[in-house]
DNA sequence: TTGTACGCGTTATCAT
DNA sequence: ATGATAACGCGTACAA
């Protein structure tokens, strides 16, 4: 099949003017165009169903209109919501949202960022969570510097070690808040199910728990730390290991809701009553969190809004309005039924 | 910030040759290049961290490397899985996956397709499900024709009225299978919770139920048809309306799992035992379907695999291997615990 | 084996 | 108010 593109020249011919004039009409240029010819051009454009070739425009203005988003897993509703927020905001404004799933794989992550470099992305959002890995850090550092010198706008959503603007998701604060809440309800024997070891987000959430404990003169106990991986399955497994020490525990803080949901499910499955025998707490407020048995008490991180705020920020940056800041997004305690007051 | 791009010319200068030679090296051209200069070029490329500008390449070859995907809601795990499958396959091959969320909104859908046209997408996947709406059909028909004449490869995932290749997801067959299963287990009084009215997918799934009923000489009863919208909330609401007629019903087929899950949740909530008092069946096999109470009996549509198969097909088409077909994906019955045999 | 010249579709600059 | 020309970065036909 031969690709027969309709160009500005075709329009010009039909409107009996020069390509320059057509371009001026398309771009609502300052440059004066007589009402008469403008109309003829408009008519020709309609007639030919012409839309300007954005690739060519891009080459000319040194813009790709591509905004890259690097994400761990688009199926994780946490990321999906953020992407949706960004996408709904950004694609209204004639930008292309280019998503990469990296499954926290070093090679995939580097591949993504190199593709975005080759495609001269106008902006890149690092939302996948920094990996704690030597090669990753070294190579990523290099590409990031190259992107910077290409003039690419960079933004990290979870904290990154690279020297780029980072928007924090209040990970630590959220973990602190939910732990505070447990303590305020009389819990002292608190277990924690962590996220994946190599994720900075995991680290921050753990720190939040520790900080809350310390603020209340309690100690974080290594033997009550269980490893999870931010998934439902991980939560289920953690529940099993937790069972041995259940008499040492009155509440469990899970590093995220998916984990908490798995935890609750498996505890139910094993005949352990939540929250009568043990309280379970999450972080994120996944849509399904309110439909567990019992509904999960958690911290809401309004991640969809974060997405739209990021979109707004990027667009401002792309329009060189440098004084804009990302609207922050506040964690909020959602008390449902998975915690029992034991004072 | 001034964007200072490194070009093929910079490489040529450093490697002491012409841009043409650099181009030949980059593209592993047939045209002979001496080993010596090739090495010098490679070295210069490394040294400058040069990657060819794909925008410029695109303008030259009339390729954008963009594959557009139009989807209803990226947060819907059904679509998310498909996209992930596509993305993982496609982005390995140097393509950009450009996703649009349309929320089944006519304007958004048209906006998306027009953007993809302007960006000269190499391929577009219509995965959002066709809308049954006059203006949508008319305008979409036009753009689709334009895309075709631009040489864009088009693919519909759920059936579309446009004259493009469609890959069926066995929607009707899946609905038929799950209804068959209910009937084989002694159920005759079967209710159906539909999907949104304006979706062709809804229509097909309903047809599947009707067909199964007819094959077993049973009649589809209008009063046992309840309207849903493919969401958990919709399922909950349906459960409430269903309650009045519960003595006329022994089993409910939900148009999808999200609906079935909401249904089960609300039935539990209302003290109706599933499956003791009523059986509930779904379609899709969402990841969370096996964690409901009781685990949901449903039909698995391996949608992630469909995604990778679509990716494979598109790539073949883009490489002009016309004899390739999309590998079909088979629905599979997953018997869990939400159906009771009442024979 | 290497290089020159031109064109992809668009727009900024400079005439007219 | 309009248009001719050059240039963005790259690839290719052609020449050397």
Short mmCIF file of C-alpha atoms in Angstrom, two decimals, chain B residues 175 179 183 188-195 197 202-227 248 251-255:
data_model
loop_
_atom_site.label_atom_id
_atom_site.label_comp_id
_atom_site.label_asym_id
_atom_site.label_seq_id
_atom_site.Cartn_x
_atom_site.Cartn_y
_atom_site.Cartn_z
CA UNK B 175 -21.34 -16.24 27.67
CA UNK B 179 -24.67 -20.48 30.76
CA UNK B 183 -27.84 -25.44 32.92
CA UNK B 188 -33.25 -23.39 34.76
CA UNK B 189 -34.24 -20.18 36.46
CA UNK B 190 -31.34 -18.07 35.31
CA UNK B 191 -31.11 -14.31 35.63
CA UNK B 192 -28.72 -12.16 33.58
CA UNK B 193 -27.06 -8.91 34.58
CA UNK B 194 -26.20 -7.06 31.38
CA UNK B 195 -23.40 -4.66 30.53
CA UNK B 197 -26.62 -0.74 26.75
CA UNK B 202 -22.70 -6.23 26.08
CA UNK B 203 -24.89 -7.18 23.21
CA UNK B 204 -22.75 -10.16 22.28
CA UNK B 205 -22.58 -11.53 25.78
CA UNK B 206 -26.31 -11.28 26.11
CA UNK B 207 -26.71 -13.11 22.83
CA UNK B 208 -24.52 -15.89 24.14
CA UNK B 209 -26.77 -16.38 27.13
CA UNK B 210 -29.87 -16.39 24.96
CA UNK B 211 -28.34 -18.87 22.57
CA UNK B 212 -27.41 -21.28 25.34
CA UNK B 213 -30.89 -21.05 26.77
CA UNK B 214 -32.44 -21.74 23.38
CA UNK B 215 -30.14 -24.65 22.75
CA UNK B 216 -31.53 -26.20 25.89
CA UNK B 217 -35.12 -25.33 24.96
CA UNK B 218 -35.33 -22.72 27.66
CA UNK B 219 -36.64 -19.23 27.25
CA UNK B 220 -34.88 -15.99 28.05
CA UNK B 221 -37.18 -14.08 30.39
CA UNK B 222 -37.23 -10.31 30.21
CA UNK B 223 -38.19 -10.02 33.86
CA UNK B 224 -34.99 -11.81 34.82
CA UNK B 225 -32.84 -9.33 32.88
CA UNK B 226 -31.20 -6.69 35.06
CA UNK B 227 -29.14 -3.82 33.85
CA UNK B 248 -37.76 -16.99 40.75
CA UNK B 251 -28.51 -18.77 39.27
CA UNK B 252 -27.27 -15.41 37.99
CA UNK B 253 -24.97 -14.95 35.04
CA UNK B 254 -23.20 -11.60 35.22
CA UNK B 255 -21.98 -9.98 32.03
#
